[in-house]
JSON list of C-alpha atoms in Angstrom, two decimals:
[
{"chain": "A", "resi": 17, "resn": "UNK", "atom": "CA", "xyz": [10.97, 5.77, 20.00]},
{"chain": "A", "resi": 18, "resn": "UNK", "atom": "CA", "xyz": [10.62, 3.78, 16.90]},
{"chain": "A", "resi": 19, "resn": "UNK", "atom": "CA", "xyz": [9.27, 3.21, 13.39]},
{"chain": "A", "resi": 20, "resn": "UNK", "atom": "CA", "xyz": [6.43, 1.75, 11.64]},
{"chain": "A", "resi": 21, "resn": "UNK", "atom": "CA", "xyz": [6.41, 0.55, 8.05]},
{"chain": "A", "resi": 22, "resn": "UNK", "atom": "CA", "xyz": [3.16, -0.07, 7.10]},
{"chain": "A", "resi": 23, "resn": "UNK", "atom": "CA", "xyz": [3.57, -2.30, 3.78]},
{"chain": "A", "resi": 24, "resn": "UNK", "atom": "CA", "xyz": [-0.35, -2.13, 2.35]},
{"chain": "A", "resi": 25, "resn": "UNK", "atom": "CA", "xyz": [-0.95, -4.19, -1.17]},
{"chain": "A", "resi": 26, "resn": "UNK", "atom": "CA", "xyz": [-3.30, -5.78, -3.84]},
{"chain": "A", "resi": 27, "resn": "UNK", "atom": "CA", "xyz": [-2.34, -9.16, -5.02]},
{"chain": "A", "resi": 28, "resn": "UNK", "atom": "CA", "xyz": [-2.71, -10.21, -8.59]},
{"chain": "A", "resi": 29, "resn": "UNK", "atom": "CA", "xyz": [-3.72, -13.84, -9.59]},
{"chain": "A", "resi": 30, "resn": "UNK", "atom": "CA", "xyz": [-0.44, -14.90, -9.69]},
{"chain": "A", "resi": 31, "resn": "UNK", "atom": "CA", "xyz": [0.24, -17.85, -6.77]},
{"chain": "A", "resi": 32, "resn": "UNK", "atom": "CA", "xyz": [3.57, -19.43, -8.20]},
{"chain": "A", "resi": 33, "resn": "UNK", "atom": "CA", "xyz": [6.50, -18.30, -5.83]},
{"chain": "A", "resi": 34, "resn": "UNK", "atom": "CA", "xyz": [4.80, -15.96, -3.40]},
{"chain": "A", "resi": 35, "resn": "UNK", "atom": "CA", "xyz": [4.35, -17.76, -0.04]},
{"chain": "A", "resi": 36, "resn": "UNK", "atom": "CA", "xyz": [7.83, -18.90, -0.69]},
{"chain": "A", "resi": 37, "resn": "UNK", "atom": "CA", "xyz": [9.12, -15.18, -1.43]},
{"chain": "A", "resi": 38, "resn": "UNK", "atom": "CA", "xyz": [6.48, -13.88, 1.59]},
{"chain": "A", "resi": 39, "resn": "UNK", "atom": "CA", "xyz": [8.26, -16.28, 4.15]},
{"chain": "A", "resi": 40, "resn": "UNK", "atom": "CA", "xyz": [11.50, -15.56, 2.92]},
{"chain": "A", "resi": 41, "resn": "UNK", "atom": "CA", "xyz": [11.73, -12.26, 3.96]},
{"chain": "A", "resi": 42, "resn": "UNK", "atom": "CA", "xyz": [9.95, -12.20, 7.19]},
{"chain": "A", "resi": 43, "resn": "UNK", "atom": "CA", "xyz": [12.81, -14.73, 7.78]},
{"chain": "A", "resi": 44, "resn": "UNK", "atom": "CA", "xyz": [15.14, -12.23, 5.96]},
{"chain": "A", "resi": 45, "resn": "UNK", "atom": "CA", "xyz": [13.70, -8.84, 7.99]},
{"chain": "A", "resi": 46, "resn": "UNK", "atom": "CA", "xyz": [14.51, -10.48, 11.25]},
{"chain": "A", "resi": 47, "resn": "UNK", "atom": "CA", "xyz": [17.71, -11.22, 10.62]},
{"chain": "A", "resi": 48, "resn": "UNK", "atom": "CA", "xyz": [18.18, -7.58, 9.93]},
{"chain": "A", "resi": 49, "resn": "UNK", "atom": "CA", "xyz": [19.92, -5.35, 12.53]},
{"chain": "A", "resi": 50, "resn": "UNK", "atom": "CA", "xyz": [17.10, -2.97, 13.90]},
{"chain": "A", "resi": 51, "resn": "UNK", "atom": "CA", "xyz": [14.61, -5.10, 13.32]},
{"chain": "A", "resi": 52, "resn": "UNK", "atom": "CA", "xyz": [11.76, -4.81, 16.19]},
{"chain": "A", "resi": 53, "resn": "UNK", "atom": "CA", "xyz": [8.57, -7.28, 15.04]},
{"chain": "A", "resi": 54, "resn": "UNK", "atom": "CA", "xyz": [6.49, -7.86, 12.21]},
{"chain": "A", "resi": 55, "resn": "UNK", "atom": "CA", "xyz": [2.53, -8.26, 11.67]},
{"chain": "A", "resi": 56, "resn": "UNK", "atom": "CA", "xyz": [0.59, -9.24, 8.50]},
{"chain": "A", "resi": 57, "resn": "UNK", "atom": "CA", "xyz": [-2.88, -9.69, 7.86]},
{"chain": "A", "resi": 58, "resn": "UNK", "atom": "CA", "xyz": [-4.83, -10.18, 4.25]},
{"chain": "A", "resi": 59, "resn": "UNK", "atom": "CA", "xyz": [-8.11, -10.49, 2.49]},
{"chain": "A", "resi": 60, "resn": "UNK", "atom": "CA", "xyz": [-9.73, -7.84, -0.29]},
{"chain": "A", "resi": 61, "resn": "UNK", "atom": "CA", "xyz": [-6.16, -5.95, 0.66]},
{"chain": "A", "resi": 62, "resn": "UNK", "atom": "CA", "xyz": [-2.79, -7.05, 2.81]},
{"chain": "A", "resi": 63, "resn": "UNK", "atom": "CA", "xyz": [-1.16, -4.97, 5.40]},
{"chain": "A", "resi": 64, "resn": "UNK", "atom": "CA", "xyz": [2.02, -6.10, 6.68]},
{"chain": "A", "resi": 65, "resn": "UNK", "atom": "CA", "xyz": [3.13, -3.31, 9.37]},
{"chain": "A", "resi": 66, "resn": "UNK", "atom": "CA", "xyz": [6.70, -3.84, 10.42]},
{"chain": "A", "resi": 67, "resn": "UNK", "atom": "CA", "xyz": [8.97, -2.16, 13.42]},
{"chain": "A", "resi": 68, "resn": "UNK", "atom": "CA", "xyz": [12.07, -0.63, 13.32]},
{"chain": "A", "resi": 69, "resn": "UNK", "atom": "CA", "xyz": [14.17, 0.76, 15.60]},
{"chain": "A", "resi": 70, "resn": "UNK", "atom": "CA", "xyz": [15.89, 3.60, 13.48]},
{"chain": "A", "resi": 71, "resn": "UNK", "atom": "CA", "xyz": [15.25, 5.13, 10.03]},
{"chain": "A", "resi": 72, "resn": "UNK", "atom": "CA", "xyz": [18.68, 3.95, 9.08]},
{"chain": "A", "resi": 73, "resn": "UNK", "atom": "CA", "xyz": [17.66, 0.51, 9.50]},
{"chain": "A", "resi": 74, "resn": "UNK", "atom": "CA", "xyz": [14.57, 0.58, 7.60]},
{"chain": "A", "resi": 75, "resn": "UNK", "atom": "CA", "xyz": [16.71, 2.15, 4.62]},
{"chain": "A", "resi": 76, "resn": "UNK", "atom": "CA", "xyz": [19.42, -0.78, 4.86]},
{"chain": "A", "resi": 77, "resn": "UNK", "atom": "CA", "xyz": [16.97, -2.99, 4.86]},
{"chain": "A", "resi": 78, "resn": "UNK", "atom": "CA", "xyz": [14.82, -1.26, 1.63]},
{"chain": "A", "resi": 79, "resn": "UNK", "atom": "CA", "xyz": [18.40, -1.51, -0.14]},
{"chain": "A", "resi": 80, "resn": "UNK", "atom": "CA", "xyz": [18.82, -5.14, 0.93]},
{"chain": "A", "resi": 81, "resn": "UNK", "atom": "CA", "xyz": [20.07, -6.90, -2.58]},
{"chain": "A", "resi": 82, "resn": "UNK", "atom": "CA", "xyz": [17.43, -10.58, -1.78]},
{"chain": "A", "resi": 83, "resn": "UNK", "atom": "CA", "xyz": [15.07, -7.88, -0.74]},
{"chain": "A", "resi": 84, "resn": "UNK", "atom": "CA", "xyz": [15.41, -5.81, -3.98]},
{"chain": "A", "resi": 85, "resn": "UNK", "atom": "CA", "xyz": [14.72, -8.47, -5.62]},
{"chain": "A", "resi": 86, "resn": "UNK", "atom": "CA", "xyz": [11.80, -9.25, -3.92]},
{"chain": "A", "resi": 87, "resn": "UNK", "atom": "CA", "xyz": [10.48, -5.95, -4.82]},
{"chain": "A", "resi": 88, "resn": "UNK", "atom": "CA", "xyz": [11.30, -6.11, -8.71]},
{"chain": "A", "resi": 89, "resn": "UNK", "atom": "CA", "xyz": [9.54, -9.89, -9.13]},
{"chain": "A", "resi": 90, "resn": "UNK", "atom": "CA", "xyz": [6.24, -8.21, -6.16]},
{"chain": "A", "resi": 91, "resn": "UNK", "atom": "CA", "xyz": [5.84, -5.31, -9.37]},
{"chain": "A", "resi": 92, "resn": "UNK", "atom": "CA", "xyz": [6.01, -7.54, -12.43]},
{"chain": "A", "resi": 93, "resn": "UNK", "atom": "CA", "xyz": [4.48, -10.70, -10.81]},
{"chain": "A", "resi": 94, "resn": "UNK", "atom": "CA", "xyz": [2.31, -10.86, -7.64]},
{"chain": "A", "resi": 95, "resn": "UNK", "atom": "CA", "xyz": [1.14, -7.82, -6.80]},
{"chain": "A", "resi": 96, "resn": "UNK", "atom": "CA", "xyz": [-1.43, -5.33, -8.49]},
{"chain": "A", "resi": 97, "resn": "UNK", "atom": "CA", "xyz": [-0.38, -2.27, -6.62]},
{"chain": "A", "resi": 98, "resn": "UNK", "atom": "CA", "xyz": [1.21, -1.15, -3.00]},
{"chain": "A", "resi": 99, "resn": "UNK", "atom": "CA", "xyz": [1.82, 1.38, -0.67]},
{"chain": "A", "resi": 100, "resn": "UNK", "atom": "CA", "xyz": [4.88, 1.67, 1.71]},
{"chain": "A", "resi": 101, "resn": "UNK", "atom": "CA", "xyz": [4.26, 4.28, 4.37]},
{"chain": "A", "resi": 102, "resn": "UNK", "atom": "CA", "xyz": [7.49, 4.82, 7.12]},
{"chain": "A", "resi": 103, "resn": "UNK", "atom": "CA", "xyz": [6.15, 6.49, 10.18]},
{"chain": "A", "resi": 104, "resn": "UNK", "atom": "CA", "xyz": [7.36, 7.40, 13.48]},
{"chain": "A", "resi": 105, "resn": "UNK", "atom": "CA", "xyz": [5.07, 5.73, 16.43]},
{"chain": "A", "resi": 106, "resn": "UNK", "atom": "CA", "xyz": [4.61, 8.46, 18.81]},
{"chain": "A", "resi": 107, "resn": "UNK", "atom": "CA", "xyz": [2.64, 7.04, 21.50]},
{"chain": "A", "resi": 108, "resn": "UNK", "atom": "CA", "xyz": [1.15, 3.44, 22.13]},
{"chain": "A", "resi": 109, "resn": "UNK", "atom": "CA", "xyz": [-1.18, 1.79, 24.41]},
{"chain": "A", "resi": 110, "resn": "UNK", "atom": "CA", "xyz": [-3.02, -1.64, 25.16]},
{"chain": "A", "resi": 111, "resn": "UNK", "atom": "CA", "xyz": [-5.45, -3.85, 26.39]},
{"chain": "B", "resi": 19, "resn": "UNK", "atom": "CA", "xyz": [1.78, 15.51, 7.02]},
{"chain": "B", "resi": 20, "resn": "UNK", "atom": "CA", "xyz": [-0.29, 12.98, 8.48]},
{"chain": "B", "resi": 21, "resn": "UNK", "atom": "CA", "xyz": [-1.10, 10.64, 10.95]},
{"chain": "B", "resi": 22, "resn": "UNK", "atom": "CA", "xyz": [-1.45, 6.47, 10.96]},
{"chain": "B", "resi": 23, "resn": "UNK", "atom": "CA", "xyz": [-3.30, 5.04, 13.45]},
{"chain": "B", "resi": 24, "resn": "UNK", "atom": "CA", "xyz": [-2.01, 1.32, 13.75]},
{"chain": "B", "resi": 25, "resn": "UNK", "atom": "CA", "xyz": [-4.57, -1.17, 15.57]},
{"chain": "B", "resi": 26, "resn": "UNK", "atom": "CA", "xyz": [-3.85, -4.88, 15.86]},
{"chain": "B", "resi": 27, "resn": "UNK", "atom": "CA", "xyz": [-5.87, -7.43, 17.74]},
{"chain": "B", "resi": 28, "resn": "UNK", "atom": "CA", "xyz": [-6.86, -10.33, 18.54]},
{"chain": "B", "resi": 29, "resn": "UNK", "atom": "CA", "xyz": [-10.79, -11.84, 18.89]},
{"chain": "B", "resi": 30, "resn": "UNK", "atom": "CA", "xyz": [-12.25, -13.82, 21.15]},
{"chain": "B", "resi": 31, "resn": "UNK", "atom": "CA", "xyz": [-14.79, -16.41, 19.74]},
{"chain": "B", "resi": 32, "resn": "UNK", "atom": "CA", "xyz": [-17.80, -14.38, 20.17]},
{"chain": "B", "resi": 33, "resn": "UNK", "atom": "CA", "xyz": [-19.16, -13.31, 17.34]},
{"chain": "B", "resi": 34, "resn": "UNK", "atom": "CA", "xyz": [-22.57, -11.77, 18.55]},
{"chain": "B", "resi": 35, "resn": "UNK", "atom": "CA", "xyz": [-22.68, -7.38, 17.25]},
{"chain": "B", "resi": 36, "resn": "UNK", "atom": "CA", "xyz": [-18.70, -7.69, 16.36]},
{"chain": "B", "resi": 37, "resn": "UNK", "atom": "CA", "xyz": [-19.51, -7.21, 12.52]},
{"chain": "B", "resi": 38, "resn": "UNK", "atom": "CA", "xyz": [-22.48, -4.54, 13.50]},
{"chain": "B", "resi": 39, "resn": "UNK", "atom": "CA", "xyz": [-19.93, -2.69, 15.09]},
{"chain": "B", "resi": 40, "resn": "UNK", "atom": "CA", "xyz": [-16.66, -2.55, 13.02]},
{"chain": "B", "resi": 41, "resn": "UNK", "atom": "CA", "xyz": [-19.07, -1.84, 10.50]},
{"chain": "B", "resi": 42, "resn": "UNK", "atom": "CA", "xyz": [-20.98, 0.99, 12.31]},
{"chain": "B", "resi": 43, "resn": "UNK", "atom": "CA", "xyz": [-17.23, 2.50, 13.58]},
{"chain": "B", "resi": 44, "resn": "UNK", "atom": "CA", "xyz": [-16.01, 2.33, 10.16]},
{"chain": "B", "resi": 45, "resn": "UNK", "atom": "CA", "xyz": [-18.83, 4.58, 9.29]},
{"chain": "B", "resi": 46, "resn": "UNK", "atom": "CA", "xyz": [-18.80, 6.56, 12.41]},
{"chain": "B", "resi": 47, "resn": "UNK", "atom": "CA", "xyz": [-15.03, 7.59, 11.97]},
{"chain": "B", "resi": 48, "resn": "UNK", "atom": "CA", "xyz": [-15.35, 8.63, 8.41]},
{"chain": "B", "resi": 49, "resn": "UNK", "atom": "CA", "xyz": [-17.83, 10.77, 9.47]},
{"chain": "B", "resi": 50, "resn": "UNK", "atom": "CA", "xyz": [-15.48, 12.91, 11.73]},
{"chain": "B", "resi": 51, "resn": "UNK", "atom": "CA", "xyz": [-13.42, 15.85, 11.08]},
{"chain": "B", "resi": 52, "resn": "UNK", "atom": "CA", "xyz": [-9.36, 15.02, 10.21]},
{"chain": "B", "resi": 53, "resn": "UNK", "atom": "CA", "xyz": [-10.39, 11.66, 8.57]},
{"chain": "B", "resi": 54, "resn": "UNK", "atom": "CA", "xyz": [-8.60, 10.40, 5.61]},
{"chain": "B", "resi": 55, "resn": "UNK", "atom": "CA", "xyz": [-9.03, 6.78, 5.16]},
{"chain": "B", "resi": 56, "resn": "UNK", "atom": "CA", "xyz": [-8.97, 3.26, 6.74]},
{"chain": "B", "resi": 57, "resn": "UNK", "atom": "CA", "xyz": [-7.71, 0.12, 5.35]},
{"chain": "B", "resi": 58, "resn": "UNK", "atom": "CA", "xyz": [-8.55, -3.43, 7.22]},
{"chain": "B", "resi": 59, "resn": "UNK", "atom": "CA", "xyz": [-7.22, -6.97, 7.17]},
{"chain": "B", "resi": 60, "resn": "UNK", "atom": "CA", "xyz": [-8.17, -9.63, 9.64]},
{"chain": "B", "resi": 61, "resn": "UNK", "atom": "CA", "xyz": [-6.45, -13.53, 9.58]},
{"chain": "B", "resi": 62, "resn": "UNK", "atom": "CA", "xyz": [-4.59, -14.82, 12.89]},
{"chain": "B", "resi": 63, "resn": "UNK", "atom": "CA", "xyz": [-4.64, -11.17, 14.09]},
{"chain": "B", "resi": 64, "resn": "UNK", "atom": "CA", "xyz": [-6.53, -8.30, 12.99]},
{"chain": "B", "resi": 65, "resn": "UNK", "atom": "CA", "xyz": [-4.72, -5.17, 11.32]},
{"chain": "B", "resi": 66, "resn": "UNK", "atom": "CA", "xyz": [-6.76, -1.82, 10.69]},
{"chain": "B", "resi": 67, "resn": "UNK", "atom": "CA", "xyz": [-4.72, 1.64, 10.13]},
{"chain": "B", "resi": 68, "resn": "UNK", "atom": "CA", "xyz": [-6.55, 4.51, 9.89]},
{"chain": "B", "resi": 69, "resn": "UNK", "atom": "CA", "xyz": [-5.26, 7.99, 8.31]},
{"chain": "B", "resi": 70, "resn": "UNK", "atom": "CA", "xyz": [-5.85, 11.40, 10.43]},
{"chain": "B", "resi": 71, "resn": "UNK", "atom": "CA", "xyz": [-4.76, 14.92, 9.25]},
{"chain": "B", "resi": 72, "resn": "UNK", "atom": "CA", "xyz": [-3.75, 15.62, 12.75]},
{"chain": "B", "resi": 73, "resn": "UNK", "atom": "CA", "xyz": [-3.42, 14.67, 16.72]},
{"chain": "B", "resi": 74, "resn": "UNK", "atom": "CA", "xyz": [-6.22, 16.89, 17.77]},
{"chain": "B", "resi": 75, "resn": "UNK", "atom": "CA", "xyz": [-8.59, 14.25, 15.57]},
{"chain": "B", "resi": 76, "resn": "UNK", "atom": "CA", "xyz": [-7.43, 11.42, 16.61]},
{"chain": "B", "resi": 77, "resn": "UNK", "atom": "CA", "xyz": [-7.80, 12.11, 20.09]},
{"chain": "B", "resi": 78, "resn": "UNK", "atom": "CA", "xyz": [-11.03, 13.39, 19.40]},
{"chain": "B", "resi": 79, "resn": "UNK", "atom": "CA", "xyz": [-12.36, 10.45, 17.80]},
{"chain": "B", "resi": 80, "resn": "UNK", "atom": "CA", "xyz": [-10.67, 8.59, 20.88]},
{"chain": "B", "resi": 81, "resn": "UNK", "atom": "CA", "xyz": [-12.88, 10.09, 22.85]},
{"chain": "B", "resi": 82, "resn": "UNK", "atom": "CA", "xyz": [-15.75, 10.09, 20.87]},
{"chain": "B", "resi": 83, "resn": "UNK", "atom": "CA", "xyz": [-18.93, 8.37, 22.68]},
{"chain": "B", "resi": 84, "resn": "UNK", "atom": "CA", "xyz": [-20.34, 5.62, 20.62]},
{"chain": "B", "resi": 85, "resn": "UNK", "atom": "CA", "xyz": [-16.77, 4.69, 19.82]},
{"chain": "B", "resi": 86, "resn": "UNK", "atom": "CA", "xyz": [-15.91, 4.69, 23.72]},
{"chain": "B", "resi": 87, "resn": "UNK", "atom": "CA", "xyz": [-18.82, 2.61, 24.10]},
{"chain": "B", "resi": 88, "resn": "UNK", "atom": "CA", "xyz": [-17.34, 0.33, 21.33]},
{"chain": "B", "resi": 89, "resn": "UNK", "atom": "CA", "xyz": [-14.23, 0.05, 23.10]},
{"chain": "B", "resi": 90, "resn": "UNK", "atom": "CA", "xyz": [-15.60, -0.67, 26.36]},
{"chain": "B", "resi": 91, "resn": "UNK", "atom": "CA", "xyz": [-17.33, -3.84, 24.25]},
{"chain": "B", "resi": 92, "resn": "UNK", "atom": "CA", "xyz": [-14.33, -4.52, 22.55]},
{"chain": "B", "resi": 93, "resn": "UNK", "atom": "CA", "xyz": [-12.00, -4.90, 26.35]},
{"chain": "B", "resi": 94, "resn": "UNK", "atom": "CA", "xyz": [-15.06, -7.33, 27.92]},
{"chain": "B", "resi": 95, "resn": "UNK", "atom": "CA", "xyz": [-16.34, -9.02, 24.55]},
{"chain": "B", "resi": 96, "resn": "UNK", "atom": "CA", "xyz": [-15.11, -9.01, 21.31]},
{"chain": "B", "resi": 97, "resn": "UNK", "atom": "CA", "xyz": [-11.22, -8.73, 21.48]},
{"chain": "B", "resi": 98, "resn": "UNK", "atom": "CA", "xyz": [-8.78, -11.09, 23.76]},
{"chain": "B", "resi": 99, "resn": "UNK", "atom": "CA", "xyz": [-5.69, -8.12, 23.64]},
{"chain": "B", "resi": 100, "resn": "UNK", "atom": "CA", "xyz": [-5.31, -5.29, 21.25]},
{"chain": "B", "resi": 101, "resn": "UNK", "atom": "CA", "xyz": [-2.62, -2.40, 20.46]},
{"chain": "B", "resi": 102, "resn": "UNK", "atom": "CA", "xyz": [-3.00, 0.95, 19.12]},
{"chain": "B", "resi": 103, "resn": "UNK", "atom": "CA", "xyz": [-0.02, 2.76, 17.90]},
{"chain": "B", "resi": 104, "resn": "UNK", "atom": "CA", "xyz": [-0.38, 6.64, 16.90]},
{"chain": "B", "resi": 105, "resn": "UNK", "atom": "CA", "xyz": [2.18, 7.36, 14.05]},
{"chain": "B", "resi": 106, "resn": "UNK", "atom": "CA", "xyz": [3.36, 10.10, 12.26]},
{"chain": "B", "resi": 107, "resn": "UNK", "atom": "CA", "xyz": [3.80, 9.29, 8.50]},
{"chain": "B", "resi": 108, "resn": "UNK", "atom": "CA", "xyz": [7.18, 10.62, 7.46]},
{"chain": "B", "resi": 109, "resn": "UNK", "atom": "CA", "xyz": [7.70, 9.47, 3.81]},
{"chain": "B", "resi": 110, "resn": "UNK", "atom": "CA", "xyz": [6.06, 7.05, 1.39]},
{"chain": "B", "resi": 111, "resn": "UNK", "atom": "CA", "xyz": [5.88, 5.69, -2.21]},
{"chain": "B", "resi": 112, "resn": "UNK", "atom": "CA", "xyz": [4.19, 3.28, -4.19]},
{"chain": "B", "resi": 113, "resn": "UNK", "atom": "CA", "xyz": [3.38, 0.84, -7.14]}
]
Protein backbone atom coordinates (compact mmCIF):
# COMPACT_ATOMS: atom_id res chain seq x y z
CA UNK A 1 0.00 0.00 0.00
CA UNK A 2 1.06 3.44 -0.87
CA UNK A 3 0.35 7.03 -1.89
CA UNK A 4 -0.05 9.11 -4.86
CA UNK A 5 0.42 12.87 -5.00
CA UNK A 6 -0.78 14.02 -8.02
CA UNK A 7 0.82 17.70 -8.31
CA UNK A 8 -1.46 19.19 -11.48
CA UNK A 9 -0.53 23.07 -12.55
CA UNK A 10 -0.71 26.06 -15.03
CA UNK A 11 2.47 27.84 -15.64
CA UNK A 12 2.64 31.56 -16.03
CA UNK A 13 5.12 33.28 -18.50
CA UNK A 14 7.62 33.48 -16.13
CA UNK A 15 10.93 31.17 -17.28
CA UNK A 16 13.69 32.77 -14.94
CA UNK A 17 14.51 30.15 -12.14
CA UNK A 18 12.05 27.35 -12.81
CA UNK A 19 13.89 24.42 -14.47
CA UNK A 20 16.47 25.18 -11.89
CA UNK A 21 13.79 25.14 -8.91
CA UNK A 22 11.85 22.01 -10.97
CA UNK A 23 15.18 19.91 -10.86
CA UNK A 24 15.95 20.87 -7.54
CA UNK A 25 13.38 19.21 -5.91
CA UNK A 26 12.96 16.09 -7.82
CA UNK A 27 16.62 15.91 -6.59
CA UNK A 28 15.33 17.13 -3.16
CA UNK A 29 12.02 14.53 -3.07
CA UNK A 30 14.34 11.63 -3.53
CA UNK A 31 16.42 12.29 -1.01
CA UNK A 32 13.42 12.24 1.21
CA UNK A 33 12.75 9.21 3.46
CA UNK A 34 9.55 7.49 1.96
CA UNK A 35 10.08 8.55 -1.15
CA UNK A 36 8.89 5.77 -3.84
CA UNK A 37 9.29 7.47 -7.66
CA UNK A 38 8.32 10.43 -9.41
CA UNK A 39 6.66 11.16 -12.99
CA UNK A 40 6.06 14.52 -14.76
CA UNK A 41 4.66 15.34 -17.93
CA UNK A 42 3.58 19.03 -19.41
CA UNK A 43 1.98 20.92 -22.21
CA UNK A 44 -1.52 23.18 -22.04
CA UNK A 45 -1.26 21.77 -18.14
CA UNK A 46 1.65 19.77 -15.98
CA UNK A 47 1.06 16.78 -13.89
CA UNK A 48 3.78 15.64 -11.81
CA UNK A 49 2.34 12.43 -9.84
CA UNK A 50 4.69 11.39 -7.11
CA UNK A 51 4.82 8.05 -4.69
CA UNK A 52 5.00 7.76 -1.26
CA UNK A 53 5.18 5.19 0.96
CA UNK A 54 3.25 6.66 4.06
CA UNK A 55 1.09 9.77 4.64
CA UNK A 56 3.62 10.82 7.19
CA UNK A 57 6.14 11.11 4.63
CA UNK A 58 4.29 13.06 2.20
CA UNK A 59 3.51 15.60 5.16
CA UNK A 60 7.39 15.85 6.12
CA UNK A 61 8.10 16.36 2.94
CA UNK A 62 5.06 19.25 2.27
CA UNK A 63 6.75 20.93 5.49
CA UNK A 64 10.24 20.58 4.01
CA UNK A 65 11.82 24.32 4.70
CA UNK A 66 13.82 24.33 0.56
CA UNK A 67 10.51 22.86 -0.36
CA UNK A 68 8.39 25.62 1.31
CA UNK A 69 10.09 27.77 -0.34
CA UNK A 70 9.61 26.34 -3.47
CA UNK A 71 5.99 26.63 -2.96
CA UNK A 72 5.92 30.44 -1.84
CA UNK A 73 8.24 31.65 -5.12
CA UNK A 74 5.66 28.51 -7.56
CA UNK A 75 2.47 31.11 -6.15
CA UNK A 76 3.99 34.53 -6.69
CA UNK A 77 6.22 33.61 -9.71
CA UNK A 78 5.80 30.60 -12.07
CA UNK A 79 2.75 29.22 -11.75
CA UNK A 80 -0.91 30.47 -12.61
CA UNK A 81 -2.74 28.02 -10.48
CA UNK A 82 -2.37 24.20 -9.00
CA UNK A 83 -3.89 21.40 -7.56
CA UNK A 84 -2.28 18.92 -5.04
CA UNK A 85 -4.41 15.82 -4.67
CA UNK A 86 -2.88 12.92 -1.93
CA UNK A 87 -4.49 9.64 -2.68
CA UNK A 88 -4.17 6.19 -1.60
CA UNK A 89 -3.39 3.69 -4.73
CA UNK A 90 -5.59 0.84 -4.14
CA UNK A 91 -4.92 -1.46 -6.86
CA UNK A 92 -2.45 -1.33 -9.94
CA UNK A 93 -1.81 -3.17 -13.03
CA UNK A 94 0.36 -3.18 -16.34
CA UNK A 95 1.27 -3.88 -19.65
CA UNK B 1 -14.86 11.12 -1.85
CA UNK B 2 -13.47 10.24 -5.03
CA UNK B 3 -11.47 8.30 -7.15
CA UNK B 4 -8.05 9.11 -9.42
CA UNK B 5 -7.34 7.01 -12.01
CA UNK B 6 -3.46 7.39 -12.68
CA UNK B 7 -2.29 6.18 -16.31
CA UNK B 8 1.30 6.59 -17.47
CA UNK B 9 2.80 5.31 -20.67
CA UNK B 10 4.93 5.11 -23.00
CA UNK B 11 4.37 5.19 -27.18
CA UNK B 12 5.71 3.40 -29.67
CA UNK B 13 6.49 5.37 -32.94
CA UNK B 14 3.35 4.64 -34.66
CA UNK B 15 1.32 7.25 -35.00
CA UNK B 16 -1.47 5.88 -37.39
CA UNK B 17 -5.50 6.29 -35.26
CA UNK B 18 -3.43 7.10 -31.82
CA UNK B 19 -4.84 10.81 -31.83
CA UNK B 20 -8.42 9.42 -33.29
CA UNK B 21 -8.53 7.41 -30.38
CA UNK B 22 -7.37 9.32 -27.20
CA UNK B 23 -9.56 11.73 -28.67
CA UNK B 24 -12.63 9.46 -29.22
CA UNK B 25 -11.90 7.81 -25.39
CA UNK B 26 -11.70 11.15 -23.99
CA UNK B 27 -15.14 11.65 -25.28
CA UNK B 28 -16.35 8.21 -24.69
CA UNK B 29 -15.46 8.32 -20.87
CA UNK B 30 -17.07 11.62 -20.23
CA UNK B 31 -19.95 10.24 -21.50
CA UNK B 32 -20.29 7.55 -18.72
CA UNK B 33 -21.92 7.54 -15.46
CA UNK B 34 -19.36 8.43 -12.19
CA UNK B 35 -17.23 10.73 -14.48
CA UNK B 36 -15.74 13.81 -13.16
CA UNK B 37 -12.90 14.97 -15.19
CA UNK B 38 -9.60 14.11 -16.99
CA UNK B 39 -6.51 16.04 -17.20
CA UNK B 40 -3.57 14.92 -19.84
CA UNK B 41 0.11 15.62 -20.35
CA UNK B 42 2.31 13.75 -22.73
CA UNK B 43 6.50 14.51 -23.06
CA UNK B 44 9.03 11.45 -22.45
CA UNK B 45 6.05 9.57 -20.91
CA UNK B 46 2.49 10.15 -21.08
CA UNK B 47 0.42 11.12 -17.82
CA UNK B 48 -3.55 11.15 -17.94
CA UNK B 49 -5.62 10.97 -14.46
CA UNK B 50 -9.01 10.69 -14.66
CA UNK B 51 -11.62 11.53 -11.71
CA UNK B 52 -14.51 8.81 -10.87
CA UNK B 53 -17.19 9.25 -8.11
CA UNK B 54 -16.76 5.65 -7.32
CA UNK B 55 -15.16 1.93 -7.96
CA UNK B 56 -18.27 0.55 -9.49
CA UNK B 57 -17.50 3.31 -12.54
CA UNK B 58 -14.34 2.79 -12.99
CA UNK B 59 -14.57 -0.73 -13.41
CA UNK B 60 -17.36 -0.21 -15.54
CA UNK B 61 -15.72 1.97 -17.90
CA UNK B 62 -12.82 -0.74 -17.67
CA UNK B 63 -14.88 -2.90 -19.13
CA UNK B 64 -16.58 -0.86 -21.40
CA UNK B 65 -16.37 -2.20 -25.20
CA UNK B 66 -15.01 0.39 -27.48
CA UNK B 67 -12.60 1.24 -24.71
CA UNK B 68 -11.58 -2.60 -24.43
CA UNK B 69 -11.15 -2.48 -28.00
CA UNK B 70 -8.89 0.63 -27.45
CA UNK B 71 -6.87 -1.15 -25.08
CA UNK B 72 -6.41 -4.16 -27.01
CA UNK B 73 -4.86 -1.42 -29.76
CA UNK B 74 -3.07 0.29 -27.26
CA UNK B 75 -1.02 -3.44 -25.86
CA UNK B 76 -0.18 -4.41 -29.87
CA UNK B 77 0.13 -0.74 -31.38
CA UNK B 78 0.22 2.40 -29.91
CA UNK B 79 1.90 2.05 -26.40
CA UNK B 80 5.46 0.20 -25.66
CA UNK B 81 4.40 -0.36 -21.55
CA UNK B 82 1.78 1.43 -19.59
CA UNK B 83 0.48 1.55 -15.78
CA UNK B 84 -2.80 2.23 -14.37
CA UNK B 85 -3.09 2.98 -10.76
CA UNK B 86 -6.76 3.23 -9.13
CA UNK B 87 -6.57 5.79 -6.21
CA UNK B 88 -8.63 6.98 -3.66
CA UNK B 89 -8.30 10.81 -3.20
CA UNK B 90 -7.96 11.47 0.50
CA UNK B 91 -7.28 15.26 0.85
CA UNK B 92 -6.38 18.15 -1.43
CA UNK B 93 -5.86 21.95 -1.79
CA UNK B 94 -4.91 24.41 -4.16
CA UNK B 95 -3.67 27.80 -5.67
Amino acid sequence: MYYAVIFTSTRTVIEAGYTEMAKKMVELAKAQPGFMGVESARNEIGITVSYWDCLAAIQKWKTNMEHLEAQANGRTTWYKNYKVRIAKVEREYEF
